[in-house]
CSV table of C-alpha atoms and ligand atoms in Angstrom, one decimal:
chain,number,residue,atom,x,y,z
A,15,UNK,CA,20.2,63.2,-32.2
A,16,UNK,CA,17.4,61.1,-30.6
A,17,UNK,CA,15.5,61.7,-34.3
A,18,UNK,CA,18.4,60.3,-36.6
A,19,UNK,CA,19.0,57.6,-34.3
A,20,UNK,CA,15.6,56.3,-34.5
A,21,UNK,CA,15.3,56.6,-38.5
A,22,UNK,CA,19.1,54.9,-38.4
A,23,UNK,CA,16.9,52.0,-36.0
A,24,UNK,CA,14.0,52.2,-38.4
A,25,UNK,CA,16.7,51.1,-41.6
A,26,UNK,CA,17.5,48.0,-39.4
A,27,UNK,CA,14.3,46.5,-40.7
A,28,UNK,CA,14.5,47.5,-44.4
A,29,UNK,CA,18.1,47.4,-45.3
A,30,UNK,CA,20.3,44.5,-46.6
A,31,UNK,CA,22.2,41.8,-44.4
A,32,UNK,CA,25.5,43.9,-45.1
A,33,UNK,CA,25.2,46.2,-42.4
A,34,UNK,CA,23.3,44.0,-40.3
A,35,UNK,CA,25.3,43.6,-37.0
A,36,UNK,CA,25.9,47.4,-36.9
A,37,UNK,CA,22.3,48.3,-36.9
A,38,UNK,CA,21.1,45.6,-34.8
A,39,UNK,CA,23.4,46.9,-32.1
A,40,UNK,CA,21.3,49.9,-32.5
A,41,UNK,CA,17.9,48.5,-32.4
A,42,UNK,CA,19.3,46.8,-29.6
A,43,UNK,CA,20.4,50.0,-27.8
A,44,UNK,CA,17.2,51.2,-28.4
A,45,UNK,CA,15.3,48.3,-26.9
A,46,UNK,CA,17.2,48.4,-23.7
A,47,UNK,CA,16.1,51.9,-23.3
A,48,UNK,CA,12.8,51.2,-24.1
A,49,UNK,CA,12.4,48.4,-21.4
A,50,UNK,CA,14.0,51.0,-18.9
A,51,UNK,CA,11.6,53.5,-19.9
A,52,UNK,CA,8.8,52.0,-20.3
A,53,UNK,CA,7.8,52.1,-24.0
A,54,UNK,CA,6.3,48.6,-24.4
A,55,UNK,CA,2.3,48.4,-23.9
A,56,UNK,CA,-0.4,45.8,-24.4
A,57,UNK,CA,-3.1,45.5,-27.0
A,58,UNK,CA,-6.1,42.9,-26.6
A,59,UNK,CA,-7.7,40.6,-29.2
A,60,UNK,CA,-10.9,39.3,-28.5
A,61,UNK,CA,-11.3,35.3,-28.6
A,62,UNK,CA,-15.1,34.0,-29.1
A,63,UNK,CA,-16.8,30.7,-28.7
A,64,UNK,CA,-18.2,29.9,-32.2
A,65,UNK,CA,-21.6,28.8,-31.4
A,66,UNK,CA,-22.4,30.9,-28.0
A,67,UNK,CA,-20.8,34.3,-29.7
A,68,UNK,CA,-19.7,34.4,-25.8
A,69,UNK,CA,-15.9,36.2,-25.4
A,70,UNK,CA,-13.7,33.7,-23.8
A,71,UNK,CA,-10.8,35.5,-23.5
A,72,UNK,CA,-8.6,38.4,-24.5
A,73,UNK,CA,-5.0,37.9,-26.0
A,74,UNK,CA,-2.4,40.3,-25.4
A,75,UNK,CA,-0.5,41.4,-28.4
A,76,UNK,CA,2.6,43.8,-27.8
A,77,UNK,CA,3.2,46.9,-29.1
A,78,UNK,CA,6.5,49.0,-29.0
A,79,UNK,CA,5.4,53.3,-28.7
A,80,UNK,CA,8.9,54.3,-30.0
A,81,UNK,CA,9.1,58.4,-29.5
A,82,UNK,CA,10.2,58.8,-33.1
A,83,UNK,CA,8.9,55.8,-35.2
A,84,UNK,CA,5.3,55.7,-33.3
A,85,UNK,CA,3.5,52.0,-32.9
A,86,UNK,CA,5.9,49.6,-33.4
A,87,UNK,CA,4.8,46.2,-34.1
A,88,UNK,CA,6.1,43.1,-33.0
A,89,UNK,CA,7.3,41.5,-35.9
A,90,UNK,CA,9.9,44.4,-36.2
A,91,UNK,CA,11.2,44.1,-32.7
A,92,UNK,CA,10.5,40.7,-31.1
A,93,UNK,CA,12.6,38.9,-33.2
A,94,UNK,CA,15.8,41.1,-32.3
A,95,UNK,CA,14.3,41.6,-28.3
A,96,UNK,CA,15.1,37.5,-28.6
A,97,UNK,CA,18.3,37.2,-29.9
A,98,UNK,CA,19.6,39.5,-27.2
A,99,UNK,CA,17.8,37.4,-24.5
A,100,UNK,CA,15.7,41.6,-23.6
A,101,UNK,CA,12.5,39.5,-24.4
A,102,UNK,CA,12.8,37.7,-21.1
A,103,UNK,CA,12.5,41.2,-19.0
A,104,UNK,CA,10.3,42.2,-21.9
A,105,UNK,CA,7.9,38.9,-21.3
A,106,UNK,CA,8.0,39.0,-17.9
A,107,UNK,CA,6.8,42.6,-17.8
A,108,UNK,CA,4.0,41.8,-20.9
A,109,UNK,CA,2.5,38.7,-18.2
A,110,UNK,CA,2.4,40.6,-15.2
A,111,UNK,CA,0.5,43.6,-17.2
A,112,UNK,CA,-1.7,41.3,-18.7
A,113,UNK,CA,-2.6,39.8,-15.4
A,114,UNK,CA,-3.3,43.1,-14.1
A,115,UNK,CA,-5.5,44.5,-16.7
A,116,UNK,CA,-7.7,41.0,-16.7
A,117,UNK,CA,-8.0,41.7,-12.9
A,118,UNK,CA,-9.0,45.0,-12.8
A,119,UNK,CA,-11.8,44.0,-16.1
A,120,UNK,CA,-12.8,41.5,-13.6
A,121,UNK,CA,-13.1,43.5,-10.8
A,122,UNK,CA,-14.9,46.4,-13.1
A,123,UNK,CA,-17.4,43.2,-13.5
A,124,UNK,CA,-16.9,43.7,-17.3
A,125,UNK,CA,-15.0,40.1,-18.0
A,126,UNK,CA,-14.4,36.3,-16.8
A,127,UNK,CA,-12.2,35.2,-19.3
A,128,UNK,CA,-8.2,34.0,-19.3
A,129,UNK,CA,-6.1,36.6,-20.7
A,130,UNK,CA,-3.7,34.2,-23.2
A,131,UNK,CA,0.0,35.7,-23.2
A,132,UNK,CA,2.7,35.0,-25.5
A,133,UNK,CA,5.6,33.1,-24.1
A,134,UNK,CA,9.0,33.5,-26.1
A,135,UNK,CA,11.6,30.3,-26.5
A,136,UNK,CA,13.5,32.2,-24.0
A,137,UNK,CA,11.4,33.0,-21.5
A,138,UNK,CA,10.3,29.7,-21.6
A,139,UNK,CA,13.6,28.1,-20.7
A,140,UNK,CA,14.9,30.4,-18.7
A,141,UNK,CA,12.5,31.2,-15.7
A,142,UNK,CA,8.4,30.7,-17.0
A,143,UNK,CA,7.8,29.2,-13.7
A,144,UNK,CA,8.6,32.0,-11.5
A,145,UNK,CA,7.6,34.9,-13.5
A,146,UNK,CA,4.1,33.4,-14.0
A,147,UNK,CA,3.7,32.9,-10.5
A,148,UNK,CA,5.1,36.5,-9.5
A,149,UNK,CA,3.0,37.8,-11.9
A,150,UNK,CA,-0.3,35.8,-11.0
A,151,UNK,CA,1.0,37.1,-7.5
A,152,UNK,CA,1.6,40.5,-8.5
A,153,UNK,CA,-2.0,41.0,-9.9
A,154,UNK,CA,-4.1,38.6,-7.4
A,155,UNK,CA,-5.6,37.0,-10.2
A,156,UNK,CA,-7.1,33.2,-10.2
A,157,UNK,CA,-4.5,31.3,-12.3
A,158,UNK,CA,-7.4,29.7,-14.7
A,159,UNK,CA,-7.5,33.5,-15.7
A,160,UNK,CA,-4.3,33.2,-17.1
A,161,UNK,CA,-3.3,31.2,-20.4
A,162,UNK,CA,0.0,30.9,-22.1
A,163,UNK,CA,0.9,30.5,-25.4
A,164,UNK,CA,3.9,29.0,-26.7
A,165,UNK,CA,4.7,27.4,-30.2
A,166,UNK,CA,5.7,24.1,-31.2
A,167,UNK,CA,9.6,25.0,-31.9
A,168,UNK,CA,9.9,26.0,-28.3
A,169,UNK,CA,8.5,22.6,-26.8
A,170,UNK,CA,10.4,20.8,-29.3
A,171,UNK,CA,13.8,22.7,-28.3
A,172,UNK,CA,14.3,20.1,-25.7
A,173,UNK,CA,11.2,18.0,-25.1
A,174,UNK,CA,12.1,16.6,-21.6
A,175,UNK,CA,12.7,20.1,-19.9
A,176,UNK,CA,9.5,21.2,-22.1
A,177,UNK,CA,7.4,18.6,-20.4
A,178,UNK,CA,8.4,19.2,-16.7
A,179,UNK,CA,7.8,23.5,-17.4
A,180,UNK,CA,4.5,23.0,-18.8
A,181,UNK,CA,3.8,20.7,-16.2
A,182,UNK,CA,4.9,23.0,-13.3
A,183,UNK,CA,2.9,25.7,-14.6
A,184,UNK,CA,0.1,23.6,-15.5
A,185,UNK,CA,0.5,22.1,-11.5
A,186,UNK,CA,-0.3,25.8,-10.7
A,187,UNK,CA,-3.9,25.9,-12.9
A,188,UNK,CA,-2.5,28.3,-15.6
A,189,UNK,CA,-4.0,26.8,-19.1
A,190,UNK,CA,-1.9,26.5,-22.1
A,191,UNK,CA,-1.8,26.7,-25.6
A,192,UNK,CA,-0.1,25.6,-29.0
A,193,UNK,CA,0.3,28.6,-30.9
A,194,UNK,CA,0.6,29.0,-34.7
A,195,UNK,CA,-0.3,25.1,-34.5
A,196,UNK,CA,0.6,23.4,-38.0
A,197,UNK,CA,3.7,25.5,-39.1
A,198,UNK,CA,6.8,24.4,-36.7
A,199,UNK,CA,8.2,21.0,-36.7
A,200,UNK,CA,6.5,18.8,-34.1
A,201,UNK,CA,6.1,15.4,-33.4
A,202,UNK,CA,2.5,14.5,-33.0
A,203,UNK,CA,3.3,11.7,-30.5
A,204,UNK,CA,4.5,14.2,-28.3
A,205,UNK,CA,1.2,16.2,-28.0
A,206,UNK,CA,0.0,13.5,-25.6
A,207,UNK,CA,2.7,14.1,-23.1
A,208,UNK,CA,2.2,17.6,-23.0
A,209,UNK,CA,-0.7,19.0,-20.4
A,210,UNK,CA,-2.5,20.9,-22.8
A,211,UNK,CA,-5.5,23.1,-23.5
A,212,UNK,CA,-5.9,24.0,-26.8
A,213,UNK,CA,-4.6,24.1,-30.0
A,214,UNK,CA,-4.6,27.3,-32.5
A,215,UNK,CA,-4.7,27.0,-36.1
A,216,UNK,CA,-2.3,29.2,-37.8
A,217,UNK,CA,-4.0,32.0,-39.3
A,218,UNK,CA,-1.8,30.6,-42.3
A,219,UNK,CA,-4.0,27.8,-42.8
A,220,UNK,CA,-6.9,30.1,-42.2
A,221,UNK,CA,-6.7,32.8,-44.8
A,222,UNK,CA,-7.2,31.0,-48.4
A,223,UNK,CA,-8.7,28.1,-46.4
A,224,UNK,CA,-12.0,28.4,-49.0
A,225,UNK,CA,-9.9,28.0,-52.1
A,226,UNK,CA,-7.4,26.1,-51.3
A,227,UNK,CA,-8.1,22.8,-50.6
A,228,UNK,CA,-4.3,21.6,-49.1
A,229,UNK,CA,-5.1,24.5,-46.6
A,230,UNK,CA,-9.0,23.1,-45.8
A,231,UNK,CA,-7.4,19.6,-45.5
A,232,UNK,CA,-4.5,20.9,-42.9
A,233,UNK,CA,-7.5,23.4,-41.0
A,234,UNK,CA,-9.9,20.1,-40.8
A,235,UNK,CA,-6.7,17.6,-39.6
A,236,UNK,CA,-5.9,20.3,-36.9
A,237,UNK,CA,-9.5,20.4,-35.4
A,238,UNK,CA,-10.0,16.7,-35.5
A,239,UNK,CA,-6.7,16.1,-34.1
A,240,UNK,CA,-8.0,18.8,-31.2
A,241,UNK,CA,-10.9,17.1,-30.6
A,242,UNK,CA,-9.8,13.3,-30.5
A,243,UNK,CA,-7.1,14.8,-27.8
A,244,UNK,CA,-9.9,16.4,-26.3
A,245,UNK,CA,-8.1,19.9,-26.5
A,246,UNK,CA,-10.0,23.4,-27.4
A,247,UNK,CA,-9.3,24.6,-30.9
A,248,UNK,CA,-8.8,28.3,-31.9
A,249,UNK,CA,-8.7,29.0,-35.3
A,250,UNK,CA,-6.7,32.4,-35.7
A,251,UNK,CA,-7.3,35.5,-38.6
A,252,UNK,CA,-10.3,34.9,-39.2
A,253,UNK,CA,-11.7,38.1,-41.3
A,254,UNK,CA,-14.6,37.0,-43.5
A,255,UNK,CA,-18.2,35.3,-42.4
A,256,UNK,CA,-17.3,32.7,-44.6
A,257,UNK,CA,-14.1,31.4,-43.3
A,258,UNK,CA,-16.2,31.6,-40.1
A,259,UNK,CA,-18.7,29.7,-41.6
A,260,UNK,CA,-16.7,27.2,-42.6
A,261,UNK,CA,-14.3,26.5,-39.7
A,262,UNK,CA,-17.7,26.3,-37.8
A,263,UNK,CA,-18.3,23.4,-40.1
A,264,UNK,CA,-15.3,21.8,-39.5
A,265,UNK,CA,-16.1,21.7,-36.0
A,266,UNK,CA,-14.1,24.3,-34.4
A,267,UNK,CA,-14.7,25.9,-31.5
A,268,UNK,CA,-13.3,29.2,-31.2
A,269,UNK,CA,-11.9,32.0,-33.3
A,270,UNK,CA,-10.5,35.4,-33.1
A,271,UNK,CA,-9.5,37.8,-35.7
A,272,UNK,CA,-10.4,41.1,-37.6
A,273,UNK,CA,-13.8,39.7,-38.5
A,274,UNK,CA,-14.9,40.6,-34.8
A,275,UNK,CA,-12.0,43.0,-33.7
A,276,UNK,CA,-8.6,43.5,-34.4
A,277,UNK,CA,-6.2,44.3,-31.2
A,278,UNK,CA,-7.3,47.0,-29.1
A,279,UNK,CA,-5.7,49.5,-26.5
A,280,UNK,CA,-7.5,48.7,-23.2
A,281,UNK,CA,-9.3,51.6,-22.8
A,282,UNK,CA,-11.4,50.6,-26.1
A,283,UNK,CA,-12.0,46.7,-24.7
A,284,UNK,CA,-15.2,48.2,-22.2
A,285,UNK,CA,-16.8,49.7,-25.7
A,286,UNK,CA,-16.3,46.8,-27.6
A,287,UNK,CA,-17.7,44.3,-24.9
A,288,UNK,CA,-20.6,46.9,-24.5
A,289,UNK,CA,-21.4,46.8,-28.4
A,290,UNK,CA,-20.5,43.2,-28.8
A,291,UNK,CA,-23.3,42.0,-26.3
A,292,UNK,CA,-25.7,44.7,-27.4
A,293,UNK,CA,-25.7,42.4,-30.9
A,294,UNK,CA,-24.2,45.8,-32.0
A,295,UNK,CA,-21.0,44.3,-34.0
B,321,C2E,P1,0.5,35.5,-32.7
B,321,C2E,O1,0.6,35.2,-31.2
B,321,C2E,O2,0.2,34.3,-33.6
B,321,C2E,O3,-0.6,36.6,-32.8
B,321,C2E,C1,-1.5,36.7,-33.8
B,321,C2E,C2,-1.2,37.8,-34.8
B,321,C2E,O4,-2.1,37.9,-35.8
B,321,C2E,C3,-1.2,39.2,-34.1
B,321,C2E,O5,-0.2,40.0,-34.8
B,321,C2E,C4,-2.5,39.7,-34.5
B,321,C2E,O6,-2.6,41.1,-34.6
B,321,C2E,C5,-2.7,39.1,-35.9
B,321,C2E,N1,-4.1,39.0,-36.3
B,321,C2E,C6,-5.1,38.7,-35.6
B,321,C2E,N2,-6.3,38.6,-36.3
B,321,C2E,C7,-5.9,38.8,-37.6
B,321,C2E,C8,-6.6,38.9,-38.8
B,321,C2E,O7,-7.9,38.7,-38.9
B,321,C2E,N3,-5.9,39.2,-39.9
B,321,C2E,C9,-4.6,39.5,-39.9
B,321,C2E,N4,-4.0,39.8,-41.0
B,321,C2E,N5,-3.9,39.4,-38.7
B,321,C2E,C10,-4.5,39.1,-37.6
B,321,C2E,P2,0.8,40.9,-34.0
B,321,C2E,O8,0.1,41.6,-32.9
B,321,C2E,O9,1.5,41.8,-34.9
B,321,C2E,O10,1.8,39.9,-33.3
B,321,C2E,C11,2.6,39.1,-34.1
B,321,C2E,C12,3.4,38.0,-33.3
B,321,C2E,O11,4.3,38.6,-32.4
B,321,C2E,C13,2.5,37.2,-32.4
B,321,C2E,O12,1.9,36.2,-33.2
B,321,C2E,C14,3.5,36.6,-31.4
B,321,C2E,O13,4.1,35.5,-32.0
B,321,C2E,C15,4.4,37.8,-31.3
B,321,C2E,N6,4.1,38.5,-30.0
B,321,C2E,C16,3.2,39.5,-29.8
B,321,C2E,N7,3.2,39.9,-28.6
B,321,C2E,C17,4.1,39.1,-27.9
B,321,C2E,C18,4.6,39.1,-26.6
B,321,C2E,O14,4.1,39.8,-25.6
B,321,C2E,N8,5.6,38.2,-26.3
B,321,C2E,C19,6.1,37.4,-27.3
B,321,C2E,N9,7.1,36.6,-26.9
B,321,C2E,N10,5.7,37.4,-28.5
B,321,C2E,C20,4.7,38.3,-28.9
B,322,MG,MG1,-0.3,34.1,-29.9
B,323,MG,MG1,-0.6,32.6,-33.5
B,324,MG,MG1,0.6,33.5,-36.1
């Protein structure tokens, strides 16, 4: 039974709009038992500083281990996890985990870096204040090891209340980020009035970014805008040498993507600090 419910879940992502309440009270049912049970984990992308090569943080990307489907990404479950308000346990549980794994790296002397988290619309409005701090509690971890990423459609949902959050948590000395910068609807007067960090490209702009010049044009507005703000900028999927090359050129600081590592489980983030200092990657 537990097999043919999950292939009835997995049709939830390929079939037609028809049946589309039905199975997402399904996929539903499933989540809730996979946030009882534990099924959610953590993978880790590596984010570097252009010029230094130095890792300057981790960011946690969730996976769903379904017993019948295997790794799940999020794509095929967030989306539904938000609609029935599960991502706020789900987030809650994803920062406190993060915050624990960048501890214990720290305390295995292997990393110094924030661990950035992905903050959902939902989570945001709903309680981001106190689950950050019971996490940062929860872990004993310095809160300028923690950064949180939220996009422009979740700070635009209702600016006032999404000025007073980020300054709360900002009040605490957690850092924060615009994420998938470029492709919501934002107001760039707004960016001033909101206590940020940094800013990450979408990896939108990033993939045809040397032959299309609308995307190098959108790319090179982003990190200029970043750096008259005096924010960081993090250019995201960043797979070839030579979109490194030339986001370098355009001034950006940082990157992450497949070019250095995709996601990893935990247990392979020691190996790949331990080859990328060694020059080895
Ligand atoms: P995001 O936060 O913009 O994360 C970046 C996505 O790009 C990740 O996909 C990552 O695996 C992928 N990526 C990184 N480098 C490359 C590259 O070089 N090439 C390509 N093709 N892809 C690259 P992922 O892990 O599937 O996550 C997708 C989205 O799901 C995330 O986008 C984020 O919006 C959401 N998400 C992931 N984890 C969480 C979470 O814990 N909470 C919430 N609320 N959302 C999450
Ligand atoms: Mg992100
Ligand atoms: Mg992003
Ligand atoms: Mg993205």
């Amino acid at each position: 039974a537990a097999k043919k419910a999950g292939r009835q879940a997995f049709r939830f992502f390929t079939q037609d709009m028809n049946q589309r309440s039905a199975e997402f009270l399904l996929l539903d049912n499933h989540l809730r038992k996979a946030v009882a049970t534990g099924q959610f984990l953590l993978y880790y992308q590596p984010q570097i500083d252009i010029r230094s090569r130095a890792v300057i943080g981790m960011e946690a990307l969730m996976r769903w281990r379904h017993p019948e489907l295997g790794l799940v990404p999020p794509n095929r479950f967030i989306p539904a996890a938000e609609e029935s308000g599960l991502i706020v346990p789900m987030g809650a549980w994803a920062l406190k985990e993060a915050c624990m794994q960048n501890k214990i790296w720290q305390q295995a002397g292997l990393l110094y870096a924030p661990i950035a988290v992905n903050v959902s619309a939902r989570q945001f409005a709903e309680n981001l204040e106190a689950v950050t701090l019971d996490a940062l509690r929860a872990a004993d971890l310095a809160p300028e090891y923690l950064e949180l990423e939220v996009t422009e459609s979740t700070l635009m949902d209702d600016v006032g209340a999404a000025i007073q959050t980020l300054n709360t948590v900002k009040r605490m000395g957690v850092r924060l980020a615009i994420d998938d910068f470029g492709t919501g609807y934002s107001s760039l007067s707004y960016l001033k009035r909101f206590p940020l960090d940094k800013l990450k490209v979408d990896r939108s702009f990033v993939i045809d970014i040397l032959t299309d010049p609308d995307d190098a044009a959108i790319a090179g507005a982003v990190v200029s805008l970043a750096k008259n703000l005096r924010l960081k900028v993090i250019a995201e999927g960043v797979e070839t040498a030579e979109q490194l090359s030339f986001l370098d050129q355009l001034g950006c600081d940082e990157m992450q993507g497949f070019l250095v590592a995709p996601p990893l489980p935990a247990d392979q983030v020691p190996d790949f600090l331990a080859r990328w200092q060694a020059g080895d990657i």
